[in-house]
Tab-separated table of C-alpha atoms in Angstrom:
chain	number	residue	atom	x	y	z
Q	1	UNK	CA	-41.848	21.042	32.767
Q	2	UNK	CA	-45.066	19.315	32.054
Q	3	UNK	CA	-48.277	21.255	30.937
Q	4	UNK	CA	-51.389	19.214	31.581
Q	5	UNK	CA	-54.424	18.994	29.399
Q	6	UNK	CA	-57.957	17.829	29.845
Q	7	UNK	CA	-57.157	14.615	27.889
Q	8	UNK	CA	-54.721	12.456	29.807
Q	9	UNK	CA	-51.574	10.657	28.576
Q	10	UNK	CA	-49.885	7.672	30.073
Q	11	UNK	CA	-47.391	9.827	31.819
Q	12	UNK	CA	-50.308	11.755	33.390
Q	13	UNK	CA	-51.834	8.468	34.597
Q	14	UNK	CA	-48.437	7.472	36.141
Q	15	UNK	CA	-48.056	10.882	37.900
Q	16	UNK	CA	-51.576	10.550	39.396
Q	17	UNK	CA	-50.557	7.276	41.031
Q	18	UNK	CA	-47.226	8.709	42.128
Q	19	UNK	CA	-48.970	11.490	43.935
Q	20	UNK	CA	-51.162	9.097	45.848
Q	21	UNK	CA	-48.714	6.407	46.902
Q	22	UNK	CA	-45.082	7.195	45.976
Q	23	UNK	CA	-43.697	4.403	48.172
Q	24	UNK	CA	-46.003	1.556	46.905
Q	25	UNK	CA	-44.376	-1.131	44.685
Q	26	UNK	CA	-44.720	-0.240	40.971
Q	27	UNK	CA	-42.645	-2.486	38.723
Q	28	UNK	CA	-41.188	-5.911	39.348
Q	29	UNK	CA	-38.647	-7.687	37.105
Q	30	UNK	CA	-38.661	-11.231	36.099
Q	31	UNK	CA	-36.912	-13.309	38.622
Q	32	UNK	CA	-34.863	-14.993	35.906
Q	33	UNK	CA	-33.768	-11.596	34.430
Q	34	UNK	CA	-30.108	-12.446	35.091
Q	35	UNK	CA	-30.400	-15.318	32.609
Q	36	UNK	CA	-32.443	-13.162	30.049
Q	37	UNK	CA	-30.340	-9.996	29.989
Q	38	UNK	CA	-27.338	-10.599	32.323
Q	39	UNK	CA	-28.665	-8.015	34.690
Q	40	UNK	CA	-30.030	-8.563	38.315
Q	41	UNK	CA	-33.838	-8.116	38.717
Q	42	UNK	CA	-35.146	-4.797	39.981
Q	43	UNK	CA	-38.100	-3.903	42.302
Q	44	UNK	CA	-39.140	-0.239	41.866
Q	45	UNK	CA	-41.577	1.865	43.850
Q	46	UNK	CA	-43.434	4.542	42.023
Q	47	UNK	CA	-40.988	7.100	43.412
Q	48	UNK	CA	-37.970	5.107	42.306
Q	49	UNK	CA	-39.552	4.615	38.840
Q	50	UNK	CA	-40.304	8.268	38.537
Q	51	UNK	CA	-36.610	9.183	39.269
Q	52	UNK	CA	-35.520	6.683	36.491
Q	53	UNK	CA	-38.099	8.000	34.032
Q	54	UNK	CA	-36.990	11.705	34.792
Q	55	UNK	CA	-33.342	10.710	34.239
Q	56	UNK	CA	-34.048	8.845	30.841
Q	57	UNK	CA	-36.165	11.635	29.680
Q	58	UNK	CA	-33.397	14.084	30.478
Q	59	UNK	CA	-30.996	11.917	28.533
Q	60	UNK	CA	-33.176	11.979	25.421
Q	61	UNK	CA	-33.562	15.692	25.627
Q	62	UNK	CA	-29.871	16.245	26.125
Q	63	UNK	CA	-29.003	13.940	23.267
Q	64	UNK	CA	-30.728	16.591	20.953
Q	65	UNK	CA	-33.983	14.592	20.127
Q	66	UNK	CA	-36.643	17.166	19.246
Q	67	UNK	CA	-40.148	16.941	20.417
Q	68	UNK	CA	-42.488	14.604	18.470
Q	69	UNK	CA	-39.608	12.736	16.942
Q	70	UNK	CA	-39.748	8.907	16.798
Q	71	UNK	CA	-37.668	6.700	19.143
Q	72	UNK	CA	-37.449	2.983	18.307
Q	73	UNK	CA	-37.557	0.540	21.303
Q	74	UNK	CA	-36.592	-3.043	21.136
Q	75	UNK	CA	-36.469	-4.417	24.634
Q	76	UNK	CA	-37.488	-7.542	26.549
Q	77	UNK	CA	-40.392	-7.716	29.040
Q	78	UNK	CA	-38.476	-6.046	31.819
Q	79	UNK	CA	-38.824	-2.852	33.876
Q	80	UNK	CA	-36.631	-1.057	31.380
Q	81	UNK	CA	-39.353	-1.286	28.745
Q	82	UNK	CA	-41.842	0.421	30.963
Q	83	UNK	CA	-39.439	3.094	32.084
Q	84	UNK	CA	-38.279	3.850	28.537
Q	85	UNK	CA	-41.858	4.136	27.070
Q	86	UNK	CA	-42.880	6.550	29.939
Q	87	UNK	CA	-39.603	8.500	29.697
Q	88	UNK	CA	-40.002	8.927	25.853
Q	89	UNK	CA	-43.569	10.317	26.475
Q	90	UNK	CA	-42.372	12.664	29.196
Q	91	UNK	CA	-39.744	14.006	26.742
Q	92	UNK	CA	-42.487	14.542	24.121
Q	93	UNK	CA	-41.329	11.516	21.837
Q	94	UNK	CA	-43.243	9.030	19.946
Q	95	UNK	CA	-42.281	5.283	20.602
Q	96	UNK	CA	-41.925	2.783	17.772
Q	97	UNK	CA	-42.388	-0.749	19.171
Q	98	UNK	CA	-39.913	-3.192	17.632
Q	99	UNK	CA	-40.428	-6.991	18.296
Q	100	UNK	CA	-37.467	-8.768	19.775
Q	101	UNK	CA	-37.358	-11.389	16.855
Q	102	UNK	CA	-36.749	-8.680	14.369
Q	103	UNK	CA	-33.247	-8.788	12.842
Q	104	UNK	CA	-31.425	-6.299	10.663
Q	105	UNK	CA	-33.724	-6.598	7.599
Q	106	UNK	CA	-36.873	-5.766	9.500
Q	107	UNK	CA	-35.147	-3.158	11.737
Q	108	UNK	CA	-33.779	-1.300	8.842
Q	109	UNK	CA	-37.115	-1.096	6.964
Q	110	UNK	CA	-39.022	0.003	10.052
Q	111	UNK	CA	-36.335	2.705	10.970
Q	112	UNK	CA	-36.558	4.094	7.507
Q	113	UNK	CA	-40.360	3.976	7.328
Q	114	UNK	CA	-40.775	5.883	10.594
Q	115	UNK	CA	-37.881	8.284	10.258
Q	116	UNK	CA	-36.704	7.347	13.695
Q	117	UNK	CA	-34.128	9.574	15.281
Q	118	UNK	CA	-32.967	7.080	17.919
Q	119	UNK	CA	-33.131	3.467	18.947
Q	120	UNK	CA	-33.072	1.833	22.415
Q	121	UNK	CA	-32.077	-1.815	23.007
Q	122	UNK	CA	-30.518	-4.216	25.460
Q	123	UNK	CA	-26.961	-5.408	25.244
Q	124	UNK	CA	-28.117	-9.081	25.127
Q	125	UNK	CA	-31.433	-10.867	25.266
Q	126	UNK	CA	-31.616	-14.645	25.573
Q	127	UNK	CA	-27.998	-14.856	24.263
Q	128	UNK	CA	-28.606	-12.680	21.237
Q	129	UNK	CA	-26.370	-9.561	20.945
Q	130	UNK	CA	-29.127	-7.010	20.264
Q	131	UNK	CA	-26.694	-4.063	20.692
Q	132	UNK	CA	-24.749	-5.042	17.510
Q	133	UNK	CA	-28.089	-5.522	15.630
Q	134	UNK	CA	-29.152	-2.140	16.535
Q	135	UNK	CA	-25.748	-0.591	15.533
Q	136	UNK	CA	-25.803	-2.347	12.247
Q	137	UNK	CA	-29.439	-1.391	11.421
Q	138	UNK	CA	-28.790	2.273	12.530
Q	139	UNK	CA	-25.849	2.469	10.071
Q	140	UNK	CA	-28.503	1.818	7.222
Q	141	UNK	CA	-30.989	4.316	8.481
Q	142	UNK	CA	-30.046	7.920	7.650
Q	143	UNK	CA	-32.418	9.453	10.167
Q	144	UNK	CA	-30.851	7.718	13.226
Q	145	UNK	CA	-28.806	10.163	15.317
Q	146	UNK	CA	-28.656	8.355	18.683
Q	147	UNK	CA	-28.144	4.768	19.644
Q	148	UNK	CA	-28.473	3.781	23.255
Q	149	UNK	CA	-28.888	0.632	25.378
Q	150	UNK	CA	-29.159	-1.039	28.692
Q	151	UNK	CA	-26.624	-3.561	30.111
Q	152	UNK	CA	-22.886	-4.016	30.020
Q	153	UNK	CA	-20.451	-4.576	27.134
Q	154	UNK	CA	-22.195	-2.030	24.928
Q	155	UNK	CA	-20.370	-1.440	21.566
Q	156	UNK	CA	-18.399	1.766	20.959
Q	157	UNK	CA	-20.781	4.514	19.970
Q	158	UNK	CA	-23.767	3.269	22.004
Q	159	UNK	CA	-24.818	5.444	25.044
Q	160	UNK	CA	-25.434	3.572	28.312
Q	161	UNK	CA	-28.929	4.203	29.681
Q	162	UNK	CA	-27.966	2.543	33.030
Q	163	UNK	CA	-25.327	5.259	33.308
Q	164	UNK	CA	-27.936	7.834	32.469
Q	165	UNK	CA	-30.187	6.648	35.296
Q	166	UNK	CA	-27.357	6.631	37.806
Q	167	UNK	CA	-26.304	10.118	36.891
Q	168	UNK	CA	-29.917	11.313	37.710
Q	169	UNK	CA	-30.049	14.367	35.387
Q	170	UNK	CA	-33.358	16.404	35.713
Q	171	UNK	CA	-33.131	18.299	32.459
Q	172	UNK	CA	-36.712	18.914	31.220
Q	173	UNK	CA	-38.681	20.896	28.618
Q	174	UNK	CA	-42.128	22.072	28.246
Q	175	UNK	CA	-44.364	19.205	26.943
Q	176	UNK	CA	-48.029	19.534	26.468
Q	177	UNK	CA	-49.605	16.266	27.832
Q	178	UNK	CA	-52.482	15.906	25.358
Q	179	UNK	CA	-53.870	12.471	24.914
Q	180	UNK	CA	-54.771	13.294	21.315
Q	181	UNK	CA	-51.045	13.320	20.462
Q	182	UNK	CA	-49.214	10.383	18.843
Q	183	UNK	CA	-47.886	7.957	21.476
Q	184	UNK	CA	-46.784	4.780	19.728
Q	185	UNK	CA	-46.255	3.258	16.444
Q	186	UNK	CA	-46.605	-0.544	16.006
Q	187	UNK	CA	-46.223	-2.627	12.898
Q	188	UNK	CA	-48.631	-4.898	11.075
Q	189	UNK	CA	-48.536	-7.030	7.904
Q	190	UNK	CA	-51.544	-6.946	5.636
Q	191	UNK	CA	-52.234	-8.061	2.118
Q	192	UNK	CA	-50.777	-4.715	0.995
Q	193	UNK	CA	-47.566	-5.412	2.857
Q	194	UNK	CA	-45.663	-3.936	5.872
Q	195	UNK	CA	-47.710	-1.177	7.490
Q	196	UNK	CA	-46.856	1.158	10.418
Q	197	UNK	CA	-49.816	1.829	12.721
Q	198	UNK	CA	-49.695	4.999	14.691
Q	199	UNK	CA	-51.898	5.540	17.822
Q	200	UNK	CA	-52.625	8.317	20.231
Q	201	UNK	CA	-52.640	8.064	24.061
Q	202	UNK	CA	-56.350	8.086	23.933
Q	203	UNK	CA	-56.359	5.131	21.543
Q	204	UNK	CA	-54.183	3.194	24.042
Q	205	UNK	CA	-56.179	4.148	27.027
Q	206	UNK	CA	-59.474	3.065	25.192
Q	207	UNK	CA	-57.878	-0.292	24.523
Q	208	UNK	CA	-56.726	-0.760	28.094
Q	209	UNK	CA	-60.189	0.320	29.427
Q	210	UNK	CA	-61.952	-2.206	27.223
Q	211	UNK	CA	-59.692	-4.962	28.631
Q	212	UNK	CA	-59.616	-4.031	32.227
Q	213	UNK	CA	-63.409	-3.351	32.572
Q	214	UNK	CA	-64.390	-6.472	30.641
Q	215	UNK	CA	-61.997	-8.588	32.826
Q	216	UNK	CA	-62.928	-6.683	36.028
Q	217	UNK	CA	-59.358	-5.887	37.015
Q	218	UNK	CA	-59.578	-4.407	40.589
Q	219	UNK	CA	-58.031	-1.120	41.549
Q	220	UNK	CA	-54.617	-1.683	43.129
Q	221	UNK	CA	-54.258	-5.046	41.381
Q	222	UNK	CA	-50.999	-6.983	41.233
Q	223	UNK	CA	-50.767	-7.836	37.531
Q	224	UNK	CA	-48.506	-10.551	36.130
Q	225	UNK	CA	-47.734	-9.808	32.458
Q	226	UNK	CA	-46.329	-12.855	30.478
Q	227	UNK	CA	-47.028	-11.408	27.008
Q	228	UNK	CA	-44.464	-9.687	24.782
Q	229	UNK	CA	-45.076	-5.935	25.030
Q	230	UNK	CA	-43.985	-4.876	21.511
Q	231	UNK	CA	-47.535	-4.599	19.997
Q	232	UNK	CA	-50.702	-2.709	20.632
Q	233	UNK	CA	-52.135	-5.680	22.533
Q	234	UNK	CA	-49.037	-6.335	24.507
Q	235	UNK	CA	-48.796	-2.687	25.578
Q	236	UNK	CA	-52.405	-2.151	26.428
Q	237	UNK	CA	-52.821	-5.468	28.311
Q	238	UNK	CA	-49.800	-4.722	30.510
Q	239	UNK	CA	-48.629	-1.092	30.831
Q	240	UNK	CA	-51.921	0.557	30.259
Q	241	UNK	CA	-53.909	-1.728	32.495
Q	242	UNK	CA	-51.257	-1.293	35.260
Q	243	UNK	CA	-51.570	2.597	34.976
Q	244	UNK	CA	-55.424	2.331	35.018
Q	245	UNK	CA	-55.523	0.091	38.021
Q	246	UNK	CA	-52.857	1.961	39.973
Q	247	UNK	CA	-51.434	-1.259	41.199
Q	248	UNK	CA	-48.236	-3.193	40.785
Q	249	UNK	CA	-46.977	-4.614	37.372
Q	250	UNK	CA	-44.918	-7.764	37.686
Q	251	UNK	CA	-43.129	-8.878	34.387
Q	252	UNK	CA	-42.259	-12.292	33.084
Q	253	UNK	CA	-40.165	-12.672	29.814
Q	254	UNK	CA	-41.802	-15.483	27.999
Q	255	UNK	CA	-41.451	-18.206	28.724
Q	256	UNK	CA	-40.361	-20.325	31.733
Q	257	UNK	CA	-43.247	-22.173	33.311
Q	258	UNK	CA	-41.607	-22.736	36.671
Q	259	UNK	CA	-40.388	-19.102	36.971
Q	260	UNK	CA	-43.783	-17.846	36.000
Q	261	UNK	CA	-45.604	-19.952	38.679
Q	262	UNK	CA	-43.021	-18.910	41.305
Q	263	UNK	CA	-43.487	-15.242	40.414
Q	264	UNK	CA	-47.270	-15.403	40.712
Q	265	UNK	CA	-46.990	-17.042	44.100
Q	266	UNK	CA	-44.235	-14.793	45.512
Q	267	UNK	CA	-46.002	-11.532	44.336
Q	268	UNK	CA	-49.377	-12.763	45.232
Q	269	UNK	CA	-50.635	-11.773	41.808
Q	270	UNK	CA	-54.404	-11.554	41.393
Q	271	UNK	CA	-54.384	-10.907	37.561
Q	272	UNK	CA	-52.457	-12.793	34.857
Q	273	UNK	CA	-52.013	-11.619	31.207
Q	274	UNK	CA	-50.765	-14.350	29.061
Q	275	UNK	CA	-51.228	-16.090	25.621
Q	276	UNK	CA	-54.568	-17.861	25.794
Q	277	UNK	CA	-53.001	-21.262	25.088
Q	278	UNK	CA	-50.747	-20.874	28.093
Q	279	UNK	CA	-53.692	-19.786	30.247
Q	280	UNK	CA	-55.679	-22.775	29.352
Q	281	UNK	CA	-52.691	-25.102	30.156
Q	282	UNK	CA	-52.372	-23.437	33.600
Q	283	UNK	CA	-56.044	-24.366	34.354
Q	284	UNK	CA	-54.980	-28.021	34.160
Q	285	UNK	CA	-52.587	-27.822	37.048
Q	286	UNK	CA	-55.012	-27.357	39.882
Q	287	UNK	CA	-54.636	-23.573	39.965
Q	288	UNK	CA	-56.782	-23.230	43.091
Q	289	UNK	CA	-54.061	-24.867	45.275
Q	290	UNK	CA	-50.955	-23.841	43.347
Q	291	UNK	CA	-52.002	-20.302	42.389
Q	292	UNK	CA	-54.426	-19.465	45.198
Q	293	UNK	CA	-54.299	-15.650	44.861
Q	294	UNK	CA	-55.204	-15.564	41.033
Q	295	UNK	CA	-58.677	-14.272	40.351
Q	296	UNK	CA	-58.496	-12.886	36.824
Q	297	UNK	CA	-56.900	-14.446	33.757
Q	298	UNK	CA	-56.705	-12.415	30.526
Q	299	UNK	CA	-55.974	-14.811	27.665
Q	300	UNK	CA	-54.866	-13.217	24.401
Q	301	UNK	CA	-55.635	-15.115	21.119
Q	302	UNK	CA	-53.360	-14.162	18.295
Q	303	UNK	CA	-55.412	-16.692	16.163
Q	304	UNK	CA	-58.951	-15.494	17.067
Q	305	UNK	CA	-60.586	-18.091	14.851
Q	306	UNK	CA	-59.451	-20.793	17.303
Q	307	UNK	CA	-61.375	-19.361	20.333
Q	308	UNK	CA	-64.719	-21.137	19.458
Q	309	UNK	CA	-63.146	-24.580	19.510
Q	310	UNK	CA	-60.948	-23.942	22.527
Q	311	UNK	CA	-61.442	-26.231	25.584
Q	312	UNK	CA	-63.747	-25.085	28.471
Q	313	UNK	CA	-62.230	-22.980	31.268
Q	314	UNK	CA	-62.155	-25.260	34.351
Q	315	UNK	CA	-60.577	-23.042	37.035
Q	316	UNK	CA	-63.570	-22.068	39.015
Q	317	UNK	CA	-61.657	-19.744	41.426
Q	318	UNK	CA	-60.463	-17.484	38.600
Q	319	UNK	CA	-62.363	-16.002	35.660
Q	320	UNK	CA	-61.097	-16.122	32.111
Q	321	UNK	CA	-61.386	-13.204	29.559
Q	322	UNK	CA	-60.825	-14.204	25.946
Q	323	UNK	CA	-59.093	-11.410	24.066
Q	324	UNK	CA	-59.508	-11.449	20.251
Q	325	UNK	CA	-56.420	-9.994	18.515
Q	326	UNK	CA	-56.565	-8.925	14.904
Q	327	UNK	CA	-52.916	-8.068	14.199
Q	328	UNK	CA	-52.349	-4.460	15.046
Q	329	UNK	CA	-55.806	-3.414	13.764
Q	330	UNK	CA	-57.579	-3.775	17.146
Q	331	UNK	CA	-59.098	-6.145	19.742
Q	332	UNK	CA	-62.033	-6.862	21.899
Q	333	UNK	CA	-62.490	-9.071	25.007
Q	334	UNK	CA	-65.341	-11.318	26.260
Q	335	UNK	CA	-65.344	-12.822	29.700
Q	336	UNK	CA	-66.464	-16.474	30.042
Q	337	UNK	CA	-69.573	-16.563	32.292
Q	338	UNK	CA	-71.190	-19.804	31.190
Q	339	UNK	CA	-71.322	-22.594	33.755
Q	340	UNK	CA	-69.674	-24.927	31.321
Q	341	UNK	CA	-66.697	-22.582	30.831
Q	342	UNK	CA	-67.414	-22.134	27.116
Q	343	UNK	CA	-66.359	-19.029	25.268
Q	344	UNK	CA	-68.991	-16.128	25.282
Q	345	UNK	CA	-70.993	-15.542	22.179
Q	346	UNK	CA	-69.811	-12.560	20.095
Q	347	UNK	CA	-72.754	-10.558	18.784
Q	348	UNK	CA	-72.438	-7.924	16.065
Q	349	UNK	CA	-73.072	-4.334	16.845
Q	350	UNK	CA	-71.696	-2.010	19.555
Q	351	UNK	CA	-69.997	-3.700	22.540
Q	352	UNK	CA	-69.691	-2.248	26.003
Q	353	UNK	CA	-67.098	-2.513	28.682
Q	354	UNK	CA	-68.075	-4.507	30.648
Q	355	UNK	CA	-70.011	-6.409	28.151
Q	356	UNK	CA	-72.636	-7.826	30.567
Q	357	UNK	CA	-73.648	-4.483	32.110
Q	358	UNK	CA	-76.366	-2.660	30.151
Q	359	UNK	CA	-75.832	1.039	29.523
Q	360	UNK	CA	-72.062	0.853	30.128
Q	361	UNK	CA	-69.723	2.843	27.894
Q	362	UNK	CA	-69.250	1.737	24.302
Q	363	UNK	CA	-65.820	0.353	23.741
Q	364	UNK	CA	-66.205	-0.427	20.115
Q	365	UNK	CA	-68.309	-2.008	17.365
Q	366	UNK	CA	-67.983	-5.366	15.518
Q	367	UNK	CA	-69.696	-5.960	12.219
Q	368	UNK	CA	-69.354	-7.914	9.043
Q	369	UNK	CA	-68.392	-6.284	5.800
Q	370	UNK	CA	-70.061	-7.139	2.397
Q	371	UNK	CA	-66.908	-9.203	1.700
Q	372	UNK	CA	-67.701	-11.555	4.562
Q	373	UNK	CA	-64.982	-10.267	6.757
Q	374	UNK	CA	-64.973	-8.828	10.298
Q	375	UNK	CA	-64.441	-5.147	10.781
Q	376	UNK	CA	-63.808	-3.140	13.848
Q	377	UNK	CA	-64.823	0.527	14.768
Q	378	UNK	CA	-64.225	2.477	17.946
Q	379	UNK	CA	-61.951	4.642	20.031
Q	380	UNK	CA	-59.037	2.363	19.980
Q	381	UNK	CA	-58.990	1.940	16.170
Q	382	UNK	CA	-56.721	3.746	13.816
Q	383	UNK	CA	-58.692	3.754	10.522
Q	384	UNK	CA	-56.296	6.038	8.654
Q	385	UNK	CA	-53.465	3.515	9.086
Q	386	UNK	CA	-55.376	0.874	7.150
Q	387	UNK	CA	-57.118	3.131	4.677
Q	388	UNK	CA	-57.143	1.740	1.164
Q	389	UNK	CA	-55.060	3.555	-1.478
Q	390	UNK	CA	-57.082	6.154	-3.399
Q	391	UNK	CA	-58.456	4.738	-6.756
Q	392	UNK	CA	-56.650	5.615	-9.870
Q	393	UNK	CA	-59.212	8.015	-11.339
Q	394	UNK	CA	-59.360	11.519	-12.719
Q	395	UNK	CA	-62.359	12.318	-10.614
Q	396	UNK	CA	-62.005	15.404	-8.480
Q	397	UNK	CA	-64.581	14.142	-5.835
Q	398	UNK	CA	-62.798	12.964	-2.723
Q	399	UNK	CA	-63.778	9.517	-1.388
Q	400	UNK	CA	-65.520	9.701	2.051
Q	401	UNK	CA	-63.168	8.773	4.832
Q	402	UNK	CA	-63.472	5.293	6.345
Q	403	UNK	CA	-64.168	5.069	10.011
Q	404	UNK	CA	-63.556	1.280	10.524
Q	405	UNK	CA	-60.748	-1.151	9.740
Q	406	UNK	CA	-61.441	-4.425	7.850
Q	407	UNK	CA	-59.384	-7.058	9.599
Q	408	UNK	CA	-59.552	-9.388	6.512
Q	409	UNK	CA	-60.486	-12.258	8.909
Q	410	UNK	CA	-63.252	-14.228	7.297
Q	411	UNK	CA	-66.467	-14.375	9.368
Q	412	UNK	CA	-70.114	-15.276	9.093
Q	413	UNK	CA	-73.209	-15.150	11.315
Q	414	UNK	CA	-74.690	-18.203	13.064
Q	415	UNK	CA	-78.240	-18.622	11.867
Q	416	UNK	CA	-79.563	-19.987	15.163
Q	417	UNK	CA	-77.868	-17.550	17.608
Q	418	UNK	CA	-76.886	-14.589	15.458
Q	419	UNK	CA	-73.369	-14.709	16.838
Q	420	UNK	CA	-70.352	-13.945	14.745
Q	421	UNK	CA	-68.220	-16.969	13.834
Q	422	UNK	CA	-64.645	-16.093	12.746
Q	423	UNK	CA	-63.731	-18.877	10.323
Q	424	UNK	CA	-60.308	-18.063	8.833
Q	425	UNK	CA	-57.300	-15.700	9.103
Q	426	UNK	CA	-56.521	-13.286	6.252
Q	427	UNK	CA	-55.571	-14.925	3.032
Q	428	UNK	CA	-51.954	-14.775	2.033
Q	429	UNK	CA	-50.769	-13.868	5.430
Q	430	UNK	CA	-48.867	-16.415	7.580
Q	431	UNK	CA	-48.846	-15.870	11.376
Q	432	UNK	CA	-46.303	-17.577	13.538
Q	433	UNK	CA	-47.179	-16.533	17.079
Q	434	UNK	CA	-47.257	-12.767	17.061
Q	435	UNK	CA	-45.149	-12.459	13.811
Q	436	UNK	CA	-46.849	-12.178	10.485
Q	437	UNK	CA	-45.439	-12.635	6.994
Q	438	UNK	CA	-46.783	-12.505	3.437
Q	439	UNK	CA	-46.597	-15.870	1.868
Q	440	UNK	CA	-45.115	-14.362	-1.133
Q	441	UNK	CA	-42.314	-13.096	0.940
Q	442	UNK	CA	-41.406	-16.589	2.174
Q	443	UNK	CA	-41.222	-17.722	-1.460
Q	444	UNK	CA	-38.981	-14.819	-2.410
Q	445	UNK	CA	-36.517	-15.627	0.372
Q	446	UNK	CA	-36.494	-19.309	-0.544
Q	447	UNK	CA	-35.641	-18.338	-4.122
Q	448	UNK	CA	-32.605	-16.474	-2.900
Q	449	UNK	CA	-31.253	-19.743	-1.524
Q	450	UNK	CA	-31.011	-21.310	-4.956
Q	451	UNK	CA	-32.598	-24.159	-6.871
Q	452	UNK	CA	-34.365	-26.801	-4.790
Q	453	UNK	CA	-34.941	-24.587	-1.738
Q	454	UNK	CA	-38.341	-24.512	-0.205
Q	455	UNK	CA	-39.696	-22.414	2.658
Q	456	UNK	CA	-43.274	-22.862	3.638
Q	457	UNK	CA	-45.798	-22.257	6.512
Q	458	UNK	CA	-47.598	-25.244	7.881
Q	459	UNK	CA	-50.745	-25.002	10.079
Q	460	UNK	CA	-50.110	-25.133	13.741
Q	461	UNK	CA	-52.808	-25.473	16.415
Q	462	UNK	CA	-50.935	-23.336	19.063
Q	463	UNK	CA	-49.224	-20.549	17.024
Q	464	UNK	CA	-51.280	-20.403	13.808
Q	465	UNK	CA	-48.478	-21.532	11.544
Q	466	UNK	CA	-44.943	-22.921	11.885
Q	467	UNK	CA	-42.280	-22.571	9.310
Q	468	UNK	CA	-40.490	-25.442	7.590
Q	469	UNK	CA	-37.688	-25.271	5.121
Q	470	UNK	CA	-35.711	-27.575	2.921
Q	471	UNK	CA	-32.433	-27.011	0.961
Q	472	UNK	CA	-29.620	-29.012	-0.453
Q	473	UNK	CA	-27.509	-27.884	2.392
Q	474	UNK	CA	-29.553	-26.823	5.494
Q	475	UNK	CA	-26.579	-25.442	7.382
Q	476	UNK	CA	-25.488	-23.224	4.515
Q	477	UNK	CA	-29.131	-22.135	4.187
Q	478	UNK	CA	-29.226	-21.041	7.808
Q	479	UNK	CA	-25.989	-19.077	7.354
Q	480	UNK	CA	-27.241	-17.297	4.215
Q	481	UNK	CA	-30.471	-16.261	5.833
Q	482	UNK	CA	-28.776	-15.113	9.015
Q	483	UNK	CA	-26.289	-12.986	6.912
Q	484	UNK	CA	-29.263	-11.493	5.068
Q	485	UNK	CA	-30.503	-10.270	8.535
Q	486	UNK	CA	-33.728	-12.244	8.524
Q	487	UNK	CA	-36.014	-13.221	11.332
Q	488	UNK	CA	-34.712	-16.335	13.247
Q	489	UNK	CA	-38.093	-18.118	12.543
Q	490	UNK	CA	-37.011	-18.179	8.957
Q	491	UNK	CA	-33.476	-19.193	9.788
Q	492	UNK	CA	-34.454	-22.067	12.112
Q	493	UNK	CA	-36.996	-23.429	9.527
Q	494	UNK	CA	-33.908	-25.009	7.904
Q	495	UNK	CA	-32.739	-26.912	11.047
Q	496	UNK	CA	-31.655	-30.556	10.518
Q	497	UNK	CA	-34.597	-32.554	11.757
Q	498	UNK	CA	-32.739	-35.841	11.391
Q	499	UNK	CA	-30.778	-34.814	14.519
Q	500	UNK	CA	-33.879	-33.895	16.534
Q	501	UNK	CA	-34.895	-36.224	19.346
């Protein structure tokens, strides 16, 4: 039973589309899903997706998960991810987004920090047995009561969600669909360390609206998402934009260039969501002839300081929107409209969605702090998650609440144009693609490998940084880091380069 409220949730948005066009295509799996997870690809209409969501929600309820409890989700970019998130919300649960590269060390910390009651994963993803990782992490998290997964060969004690869908239970409970309720928890790394960032449905919808309006995604769009969904940006740029447009969401598990191009052509996608560097590469392949249906490209920059120096956008038949990502703190987008394809100037102050239409709704505010860093304010931001610790003082006067988030990205104003120039990422934080580490953590893990071991982050144009390691015995170093349950980025930093081509 669902009780609706004036402020919508993601499930309410889904049900509105379902009522209008139940037999329209809703979710399309990657065409190479068999290689990624060992399961054949699915194509679901809204009615078929609704039945799967109802069955999954029933499974969570029947498993004894109380309303408002946290369920951790570590899944690839397939239809199961979207179904699980919507099912969790239908059951009144909060979703914790776990990146696929996390291993036992990160999983255990996040499970304990959020008090998660359940974890959902896939049996295998790209050859990695994620089911075993989830079981091992759950054994170290006292709050976990239920472990479940998609796929075959699940370990003993892990419930099959494919079986739950096929059984088709319709058990439900009264859930107030209020957009002000917590919806997801994502995870960031700041100078203060590992930080869970909760957001409401309204926060997510605000982020999706900012992106879809700025990039002019049409109603009924066929959207190709080639960006990992396990972050605020990944979720809003795919699942939320899809629900706002009422179209079709096609998914691509990053990254197979040939498969991506084939999917865009076969599904006649008009909108592409992808890492910005990938989008700029696609512009070099004569997109007009090879991807003729593409009209909107949403390029996500994990390293926003690189936007200003990026090459011009040369694909005239498709517009590019640069999306500036600041970890999990927030984002904003700016569509390229200049004749030369250069990035749009970012001016301080309130910004609207769409940016170029005077009087349109305010989607956020960008400004510089006295520290010379960029700060964000607006409906998608969660200031309390980034609030500084209270000062150690005997004063009984409470500090005023902060209504913005300091991203710690260094920035300045251009004297001639007044535009904001983002000059450097946060100090002491290393970003490798979408994964951020404290530099001191790298040094700590290297010390565990013994004398002479070195683990460092080197600048990289595409991913921000890349990891490099050196030890007396690289093979043993890899084994030791894997046994500690560390991220494979750290493990592979100690690969033997002499054998590389």
